[in-house]
Short mmCIF file of C-alpha atoms in Angstrom, two decimals:
data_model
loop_
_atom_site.label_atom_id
_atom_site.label_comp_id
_atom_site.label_asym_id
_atom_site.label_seq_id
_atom_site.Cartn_x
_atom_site.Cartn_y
_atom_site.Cartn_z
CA UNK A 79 -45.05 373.90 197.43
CA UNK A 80 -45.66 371.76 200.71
CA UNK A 81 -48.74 373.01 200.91
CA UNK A 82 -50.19 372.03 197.51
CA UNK A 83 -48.25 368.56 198.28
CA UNK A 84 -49.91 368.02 201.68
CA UNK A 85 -53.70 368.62 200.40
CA UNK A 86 -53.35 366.33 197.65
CA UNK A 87 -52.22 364.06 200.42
CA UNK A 88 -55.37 364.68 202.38
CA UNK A 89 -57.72 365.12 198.90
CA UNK A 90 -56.57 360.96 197.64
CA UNK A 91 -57.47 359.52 200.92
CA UNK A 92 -61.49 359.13 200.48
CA UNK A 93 -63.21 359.42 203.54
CA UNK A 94 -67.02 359.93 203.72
CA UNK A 95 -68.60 360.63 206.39
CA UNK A 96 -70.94 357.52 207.01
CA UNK A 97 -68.30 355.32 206.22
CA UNK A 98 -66.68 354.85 209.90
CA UNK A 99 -63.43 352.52 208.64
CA UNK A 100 -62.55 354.78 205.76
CA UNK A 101 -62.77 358.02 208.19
CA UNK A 102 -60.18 356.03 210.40
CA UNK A 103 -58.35 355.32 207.54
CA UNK A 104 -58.17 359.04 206.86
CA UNK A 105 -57.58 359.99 210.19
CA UNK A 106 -54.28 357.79 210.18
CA UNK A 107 -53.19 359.93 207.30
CA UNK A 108 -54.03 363.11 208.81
CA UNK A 109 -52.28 362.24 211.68
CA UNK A 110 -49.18 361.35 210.02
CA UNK A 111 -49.06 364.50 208.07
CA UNK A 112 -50.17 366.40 211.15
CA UNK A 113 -46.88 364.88 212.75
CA UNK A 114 -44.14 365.71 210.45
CA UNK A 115 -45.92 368.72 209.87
CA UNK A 116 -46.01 370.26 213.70
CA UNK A 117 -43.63 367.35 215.18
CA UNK A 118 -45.88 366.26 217.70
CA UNK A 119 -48.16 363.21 217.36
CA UNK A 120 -52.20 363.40 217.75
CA UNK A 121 -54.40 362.28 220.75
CA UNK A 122 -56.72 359.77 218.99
CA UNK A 123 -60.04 360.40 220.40
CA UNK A 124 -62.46 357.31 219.41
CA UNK A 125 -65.95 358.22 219.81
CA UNK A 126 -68.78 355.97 218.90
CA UNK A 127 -66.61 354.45 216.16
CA UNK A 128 -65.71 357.64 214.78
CA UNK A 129 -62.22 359.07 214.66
CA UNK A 130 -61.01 362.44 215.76
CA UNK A 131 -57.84 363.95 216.07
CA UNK A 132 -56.56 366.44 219.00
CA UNK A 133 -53.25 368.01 218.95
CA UNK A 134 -52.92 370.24 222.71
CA UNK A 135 -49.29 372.33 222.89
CA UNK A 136 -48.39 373.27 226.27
CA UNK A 137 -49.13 372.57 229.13
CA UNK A 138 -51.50 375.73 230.60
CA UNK A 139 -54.83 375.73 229.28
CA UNK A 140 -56.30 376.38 225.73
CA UNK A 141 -55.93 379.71 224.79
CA UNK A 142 -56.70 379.38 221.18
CA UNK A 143 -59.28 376.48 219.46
CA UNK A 144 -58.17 375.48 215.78
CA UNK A 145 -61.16 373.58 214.84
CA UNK A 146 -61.40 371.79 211.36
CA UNK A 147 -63.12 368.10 209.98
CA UNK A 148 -61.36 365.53 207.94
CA UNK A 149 -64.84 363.66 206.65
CA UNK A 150 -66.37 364.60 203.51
CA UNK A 151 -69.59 364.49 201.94
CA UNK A 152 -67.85 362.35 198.78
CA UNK A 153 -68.29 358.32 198.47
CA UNK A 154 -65.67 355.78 198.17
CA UNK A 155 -65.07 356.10 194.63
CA UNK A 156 -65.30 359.47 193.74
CA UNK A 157 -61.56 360.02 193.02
CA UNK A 158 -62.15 358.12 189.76
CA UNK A 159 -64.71 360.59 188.04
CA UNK A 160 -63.25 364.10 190.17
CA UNK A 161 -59.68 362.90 190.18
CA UNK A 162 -57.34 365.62 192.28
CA UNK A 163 -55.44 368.14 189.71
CA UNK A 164 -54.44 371.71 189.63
CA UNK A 165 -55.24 373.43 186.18
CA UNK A 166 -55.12 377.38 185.90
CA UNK A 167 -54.67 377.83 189.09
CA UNK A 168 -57.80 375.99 190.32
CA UNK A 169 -57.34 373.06 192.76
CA UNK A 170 -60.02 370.38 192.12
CA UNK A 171 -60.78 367.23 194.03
CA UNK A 172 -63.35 365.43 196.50
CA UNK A 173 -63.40 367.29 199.45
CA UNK A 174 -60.46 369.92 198.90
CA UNK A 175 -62.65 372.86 199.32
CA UNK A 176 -64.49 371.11 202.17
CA UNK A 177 -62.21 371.56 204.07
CA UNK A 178 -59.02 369.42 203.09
CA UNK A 179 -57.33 372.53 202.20
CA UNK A 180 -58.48 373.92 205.76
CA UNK A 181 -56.94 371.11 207.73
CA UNK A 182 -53.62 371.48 206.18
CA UNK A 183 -53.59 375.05 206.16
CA UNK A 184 -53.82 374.72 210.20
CA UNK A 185 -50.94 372.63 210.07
CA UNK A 186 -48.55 375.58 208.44
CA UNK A 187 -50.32 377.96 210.40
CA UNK A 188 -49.61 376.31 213.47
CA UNK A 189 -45.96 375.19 212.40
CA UNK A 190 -45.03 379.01 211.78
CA UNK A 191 -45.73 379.94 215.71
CA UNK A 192 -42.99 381.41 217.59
CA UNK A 193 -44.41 379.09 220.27
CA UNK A 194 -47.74 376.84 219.74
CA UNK A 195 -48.12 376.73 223.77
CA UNK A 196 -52.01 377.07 224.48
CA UNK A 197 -52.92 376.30 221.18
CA UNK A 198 -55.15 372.98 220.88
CA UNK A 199 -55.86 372.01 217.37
CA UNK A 200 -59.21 369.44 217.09
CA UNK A 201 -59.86 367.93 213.34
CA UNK A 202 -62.81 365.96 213.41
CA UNK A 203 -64.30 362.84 211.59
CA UNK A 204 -68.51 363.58 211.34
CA UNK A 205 -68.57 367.05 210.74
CA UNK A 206 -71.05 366.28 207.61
CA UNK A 207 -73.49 363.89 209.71
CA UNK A 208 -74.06 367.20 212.06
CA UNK A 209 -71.37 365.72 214.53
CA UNK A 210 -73.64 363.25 216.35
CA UNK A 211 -70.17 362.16 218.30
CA UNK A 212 -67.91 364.87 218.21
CA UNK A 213 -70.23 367.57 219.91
CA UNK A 214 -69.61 367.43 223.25
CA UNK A 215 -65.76 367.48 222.66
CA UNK A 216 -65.56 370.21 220.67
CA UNK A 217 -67.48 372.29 223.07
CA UNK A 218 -65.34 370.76 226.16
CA UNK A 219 -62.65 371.97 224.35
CA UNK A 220 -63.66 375.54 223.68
CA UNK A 221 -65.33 376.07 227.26
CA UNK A 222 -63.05 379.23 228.33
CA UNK A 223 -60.88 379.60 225.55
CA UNK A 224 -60.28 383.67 224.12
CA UNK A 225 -61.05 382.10 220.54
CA UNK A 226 -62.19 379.44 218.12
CA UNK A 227 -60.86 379.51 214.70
CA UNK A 228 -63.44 377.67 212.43
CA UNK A 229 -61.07 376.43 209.16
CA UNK A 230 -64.13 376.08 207.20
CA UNK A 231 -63.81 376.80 203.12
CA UNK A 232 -65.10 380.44 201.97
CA UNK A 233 -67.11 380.63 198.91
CA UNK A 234 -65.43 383.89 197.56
CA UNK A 235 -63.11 384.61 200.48
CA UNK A 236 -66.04 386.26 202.82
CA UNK A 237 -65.52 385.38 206.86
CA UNK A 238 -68.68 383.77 208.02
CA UNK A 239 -69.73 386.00 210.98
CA UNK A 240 -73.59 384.53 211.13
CA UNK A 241 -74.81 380.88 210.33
CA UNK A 242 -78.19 380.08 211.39
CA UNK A 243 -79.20 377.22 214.11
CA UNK A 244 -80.39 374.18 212.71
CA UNK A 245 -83.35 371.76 214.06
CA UNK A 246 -84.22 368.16 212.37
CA UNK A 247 -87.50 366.87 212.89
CA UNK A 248 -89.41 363.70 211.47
CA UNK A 249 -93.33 363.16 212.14
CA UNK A 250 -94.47 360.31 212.44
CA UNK A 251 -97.76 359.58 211.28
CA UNK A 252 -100.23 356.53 212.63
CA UNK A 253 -103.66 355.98 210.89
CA UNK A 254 -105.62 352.52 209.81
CA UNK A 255 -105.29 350.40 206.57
CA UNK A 256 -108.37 350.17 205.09
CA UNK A 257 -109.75 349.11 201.36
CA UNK A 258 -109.38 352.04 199.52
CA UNK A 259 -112.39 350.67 197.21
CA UNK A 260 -114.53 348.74 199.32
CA UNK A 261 -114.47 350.18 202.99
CA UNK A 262 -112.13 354.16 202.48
CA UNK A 263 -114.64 355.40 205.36
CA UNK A 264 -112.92 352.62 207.87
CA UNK A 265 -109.85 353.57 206.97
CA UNK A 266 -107.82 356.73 209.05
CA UNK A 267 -105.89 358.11 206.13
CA UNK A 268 -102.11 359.00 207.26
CA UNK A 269 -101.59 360.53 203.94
CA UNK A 270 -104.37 362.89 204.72
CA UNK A 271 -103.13 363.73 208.29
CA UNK A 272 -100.09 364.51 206.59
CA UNK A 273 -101.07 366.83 204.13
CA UNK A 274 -102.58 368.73 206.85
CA UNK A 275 -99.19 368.65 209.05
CA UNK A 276 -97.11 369.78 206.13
CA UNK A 277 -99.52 372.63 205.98
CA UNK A 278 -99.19 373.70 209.01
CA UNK A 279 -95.80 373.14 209.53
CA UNK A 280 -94.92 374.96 207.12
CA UNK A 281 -96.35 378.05 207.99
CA UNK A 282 -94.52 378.04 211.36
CA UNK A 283 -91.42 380.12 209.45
CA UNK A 284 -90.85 383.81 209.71
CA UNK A 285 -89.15 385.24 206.72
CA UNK A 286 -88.69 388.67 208.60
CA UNK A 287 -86.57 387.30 211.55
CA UNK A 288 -84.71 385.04 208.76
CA UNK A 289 -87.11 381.49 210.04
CA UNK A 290 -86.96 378.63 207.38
CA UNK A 291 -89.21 375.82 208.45
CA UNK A 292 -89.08 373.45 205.43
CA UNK A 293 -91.10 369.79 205.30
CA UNK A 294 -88.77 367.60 202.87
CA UNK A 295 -88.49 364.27 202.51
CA UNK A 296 -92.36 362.22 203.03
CA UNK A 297 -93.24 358.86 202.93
CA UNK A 298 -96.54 357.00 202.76
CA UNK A 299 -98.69 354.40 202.07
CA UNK A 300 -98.18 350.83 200.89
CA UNK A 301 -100.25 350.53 197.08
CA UNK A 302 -102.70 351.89 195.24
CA UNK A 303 -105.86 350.60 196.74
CA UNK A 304 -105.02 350.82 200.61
CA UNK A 305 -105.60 353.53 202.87
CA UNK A 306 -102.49 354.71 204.19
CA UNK A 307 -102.08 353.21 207.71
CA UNK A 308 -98.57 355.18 208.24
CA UNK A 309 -96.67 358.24 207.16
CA UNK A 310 -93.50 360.19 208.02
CA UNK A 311 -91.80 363.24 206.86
CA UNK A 312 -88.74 365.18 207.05
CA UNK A 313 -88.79 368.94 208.25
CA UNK A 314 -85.27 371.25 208.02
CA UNK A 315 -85.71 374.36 210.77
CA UNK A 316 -82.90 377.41 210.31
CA UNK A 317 -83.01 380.36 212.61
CA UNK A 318 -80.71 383.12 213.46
CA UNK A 319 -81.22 383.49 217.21
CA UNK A 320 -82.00 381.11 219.86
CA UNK A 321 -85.17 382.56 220.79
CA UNK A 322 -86.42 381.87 216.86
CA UNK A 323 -85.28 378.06 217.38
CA UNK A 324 -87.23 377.46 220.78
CA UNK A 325 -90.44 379.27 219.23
CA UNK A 326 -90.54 376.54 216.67
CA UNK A 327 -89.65 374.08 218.65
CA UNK A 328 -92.38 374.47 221.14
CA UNK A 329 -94.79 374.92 218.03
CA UNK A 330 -93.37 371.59 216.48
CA UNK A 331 -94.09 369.71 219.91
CA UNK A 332 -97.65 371.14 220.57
CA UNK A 333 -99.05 369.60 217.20
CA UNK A 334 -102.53 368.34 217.18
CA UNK A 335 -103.56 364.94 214.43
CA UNK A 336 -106.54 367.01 212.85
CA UNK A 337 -108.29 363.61 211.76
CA UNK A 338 -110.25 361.60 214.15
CA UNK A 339 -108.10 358.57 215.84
CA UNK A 340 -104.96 359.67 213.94
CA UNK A 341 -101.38 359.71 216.04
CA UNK A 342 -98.76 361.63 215.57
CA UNK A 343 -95.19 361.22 217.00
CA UNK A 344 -92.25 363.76 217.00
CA UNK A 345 -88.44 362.55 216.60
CA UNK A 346 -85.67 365.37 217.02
CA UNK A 347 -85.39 368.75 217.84
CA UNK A 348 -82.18 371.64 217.52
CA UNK A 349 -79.36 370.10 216.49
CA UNK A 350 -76.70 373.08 216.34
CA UNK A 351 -77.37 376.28 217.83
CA UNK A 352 -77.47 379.72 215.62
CA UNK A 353 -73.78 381.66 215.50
CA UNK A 354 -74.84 384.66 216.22
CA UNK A 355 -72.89 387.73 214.77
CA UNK A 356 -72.45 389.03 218.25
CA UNK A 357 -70.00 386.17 218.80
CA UNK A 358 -67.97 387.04 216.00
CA UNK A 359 -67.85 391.00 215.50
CA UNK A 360 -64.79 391.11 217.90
CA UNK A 361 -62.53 388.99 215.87
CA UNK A 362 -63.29 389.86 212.65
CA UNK A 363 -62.53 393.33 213.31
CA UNK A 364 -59.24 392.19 214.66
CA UNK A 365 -58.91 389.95 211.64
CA UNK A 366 -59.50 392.97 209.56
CA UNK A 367 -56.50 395.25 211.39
CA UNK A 368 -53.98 392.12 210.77
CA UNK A 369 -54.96 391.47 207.07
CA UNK A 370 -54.32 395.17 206.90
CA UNK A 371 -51.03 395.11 208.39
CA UNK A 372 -50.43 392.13 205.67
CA UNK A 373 -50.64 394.30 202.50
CA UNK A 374 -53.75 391.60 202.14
CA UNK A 375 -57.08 393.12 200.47
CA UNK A 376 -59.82 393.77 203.19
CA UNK A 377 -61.56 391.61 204.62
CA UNK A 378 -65.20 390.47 203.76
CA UNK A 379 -68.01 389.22 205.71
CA UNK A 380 -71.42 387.21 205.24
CA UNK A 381 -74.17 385.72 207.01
CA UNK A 382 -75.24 382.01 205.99
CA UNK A 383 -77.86 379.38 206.54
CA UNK A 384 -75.32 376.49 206.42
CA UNK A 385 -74.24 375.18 209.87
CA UNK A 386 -70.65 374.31 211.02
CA UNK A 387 -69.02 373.26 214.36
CA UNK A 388 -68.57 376.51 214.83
CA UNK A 389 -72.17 376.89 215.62
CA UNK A 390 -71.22 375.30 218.80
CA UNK A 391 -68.39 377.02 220.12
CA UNK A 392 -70.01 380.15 219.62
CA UNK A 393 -73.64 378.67 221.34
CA UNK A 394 -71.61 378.00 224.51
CA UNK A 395 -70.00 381.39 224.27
CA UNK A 396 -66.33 381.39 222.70
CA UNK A 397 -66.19 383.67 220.22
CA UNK A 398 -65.68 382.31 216.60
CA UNK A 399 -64.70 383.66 213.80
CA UNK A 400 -65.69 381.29 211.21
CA UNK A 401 -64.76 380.54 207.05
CA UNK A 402 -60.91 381.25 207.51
CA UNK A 403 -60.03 378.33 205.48
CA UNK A 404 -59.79 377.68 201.57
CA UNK A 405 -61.47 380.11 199.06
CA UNK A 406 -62.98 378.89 196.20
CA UNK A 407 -66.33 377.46 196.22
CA UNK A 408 -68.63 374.20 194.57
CA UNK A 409 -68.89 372.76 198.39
CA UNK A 410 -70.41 369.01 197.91
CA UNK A 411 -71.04 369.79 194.13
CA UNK A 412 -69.37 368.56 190.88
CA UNK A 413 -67.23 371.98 190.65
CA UNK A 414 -65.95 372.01 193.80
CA UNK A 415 -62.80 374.00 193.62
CA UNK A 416 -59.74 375.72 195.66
CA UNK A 417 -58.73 378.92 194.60
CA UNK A 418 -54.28 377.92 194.53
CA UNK A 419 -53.07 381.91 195.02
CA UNK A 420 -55.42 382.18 198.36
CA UNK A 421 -54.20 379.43 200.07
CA UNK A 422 -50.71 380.44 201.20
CA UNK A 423 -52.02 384.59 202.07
CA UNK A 424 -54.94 382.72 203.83
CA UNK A 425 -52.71 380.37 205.95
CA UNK A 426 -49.89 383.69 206.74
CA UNK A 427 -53.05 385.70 208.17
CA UNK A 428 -53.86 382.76 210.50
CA UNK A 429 -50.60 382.33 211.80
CA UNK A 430 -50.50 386.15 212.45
CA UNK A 431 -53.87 385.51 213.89
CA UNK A 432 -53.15 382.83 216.47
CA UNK A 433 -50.33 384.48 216.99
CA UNK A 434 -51.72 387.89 217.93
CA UNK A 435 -54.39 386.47 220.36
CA UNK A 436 -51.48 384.41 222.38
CA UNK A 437 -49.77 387.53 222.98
CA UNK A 438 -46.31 387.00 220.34
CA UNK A 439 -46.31 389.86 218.64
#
């Protein structure tokens, strides 16, 4: 099966995230497998030293947004202990699940078109940094279009109609070294200041409206017998609506140091916008109608914490339908794992899909 052939393709060509000459490594072999594939070469769009791919058919505007990523999580390397290999019908490798299988699956999809005219297909190379560089394209290239089709992986098939906004934060604490045995009291203790931040901080969440606020990561102090003279810390923010993410952000940037003569600095803010479900209700029900129409088993939705670029076509107002890629599940983990009898029924409904919302059928 082409299919199968093509992700194994994508699956042996390692290319984490961080790692900006193996991600243009792997774009080259995306791109040649995106050519024979839809027999049209890629735009090569170089941002920041990270490579992304854009395929545009037509030449009227984007009707349709395939959006998928071909960086992974996985470091050079990782072939040789999770080696690619289909066993009882269960497709294993670094990175097939997220979202190898995805990418290639838009490839058939798109292929099988009556006409790909006002389809633009965008495969990313950052996707797993948060897309520090690819942000700005990907919403320049939803702006106005009827639809973005997110081909992220689906832990047990479900459609992603809800992923929360995400906001990264690091304090910085400032205190004074002092001798921890000799002189503490002339000392302004950062670890101190920080154990009061953490506090606080983390009561900013609201479990009702679905708020995580979450310190992680601290560091502080230099040995045993010093007052700390510095700290910093780590906080993860999810929220479902936009209103959620600005009420902790505000909070976040009116912190008070509650000892005397400490400083505190704040790095960060939202990085992704919350999907809300509003943006994808639409689509999924016409998802639904067309699986039906397939012979395929209903549909299935779920709401998620996890972030995708789909966060950001739907924050600027394209609706998204998000998770129409692989099934299977083990994202980032040791087990990650493709489901083999989902991809081909997966990739048919996307055609039929795309195809629908361009006006073929």
């Amino acid at each position: 099966m082409d299919l199968l052939t093509d992700i194994e393709t994508l699956v042996t060509c390692e290319s984490p995230s961080a790692d900006k000459a193996a991600v243009a490594a792997s774009a080259d072999v995306v791109a040649q497998l995106g050519t024979e594939r839809l027999g049209k070469a890629p735009e090569y769009v170089v941002i920041d030293g990270w490579t992304h791919l854009r395929w545009k058919f037509g030449d009227g505007p984007t009707k349709v947004l395939v959006l998928g990523h071909h960086d992974t999580v996985w470091p050079l390397g990782s072939l040789a202990t999770h080696p690619f290999q289909i066993e009882n019908g269960v497709m294993r490798g670094p990175g097939c699940f997220d979202m190898k299988t995805g990418v290639v699956m838009a490839f058939h999809a798109i292929a099988a078109l009556p006409d790909p005219s006002g389809v633009t297909l965008l495969v990313t190379g950052d996707e797993d940094l948060g897309s520090p560089s690819s942000r700005a394209l990907i919403e320049a290239e939803a702006a106005g279009c009827l639809a973005a089709l997110v081909l992220e992986a689906s832990a047990d098939g479900a459609l992603k109609l809800e992923r929360k906004g995400v906001s990264n934060y690091e304090l910085l604490i400032t205190g004074r070294a002092s001798h921890a045995g000799l002189e503490p009291e002339l000392g302004v203790n950062a670890s101190i200041e920080a154990a009061h931040q953490i506090l606080a901080i983390n009561e900013l969440g609201n479990p009702a409206a679905g708020t995580t606020v979450t310190p992680t990561k601290l560091v502080s102090g230099t040995t045993r017998n010093t007052v700390p003279a510095a700290a910093s810390f780590l906080i993860d923010v999810r929220a479902r609506t936009v209103a959620e993410q600005l009420r902790v952000d505000e909070a976040m940037r009116a912190l008070q140091p509650v000892l005397p003569e400490a400083k505190l600095e704040l790095i960060g803010g939202p990085n992704r916008p919350p999907f809300e479900r509003k943006m994808a209700e639409a689509l999924y029900e016409h998802a639904s109608r067309l699986a039906a129409e397939l012979g395929q088993p209903p549909l299935r939705q779920v709401s998620v914490g996890g972030a995708s670029d789909g966060n950001f076509t739907a924050g600027i107002g394209t609706p998204t339908l998000d998770g129409l890629g692989a099934v299977g599940g083990g994202a980032h983990a040791d087990d990650e794992h493709v489901i083999v009898d989902e991809i081909a029924p997966r990739t048919t409904l996307l055609t039929t899909l795309i195809a629908d919302l361009l006006g073929q059928r």
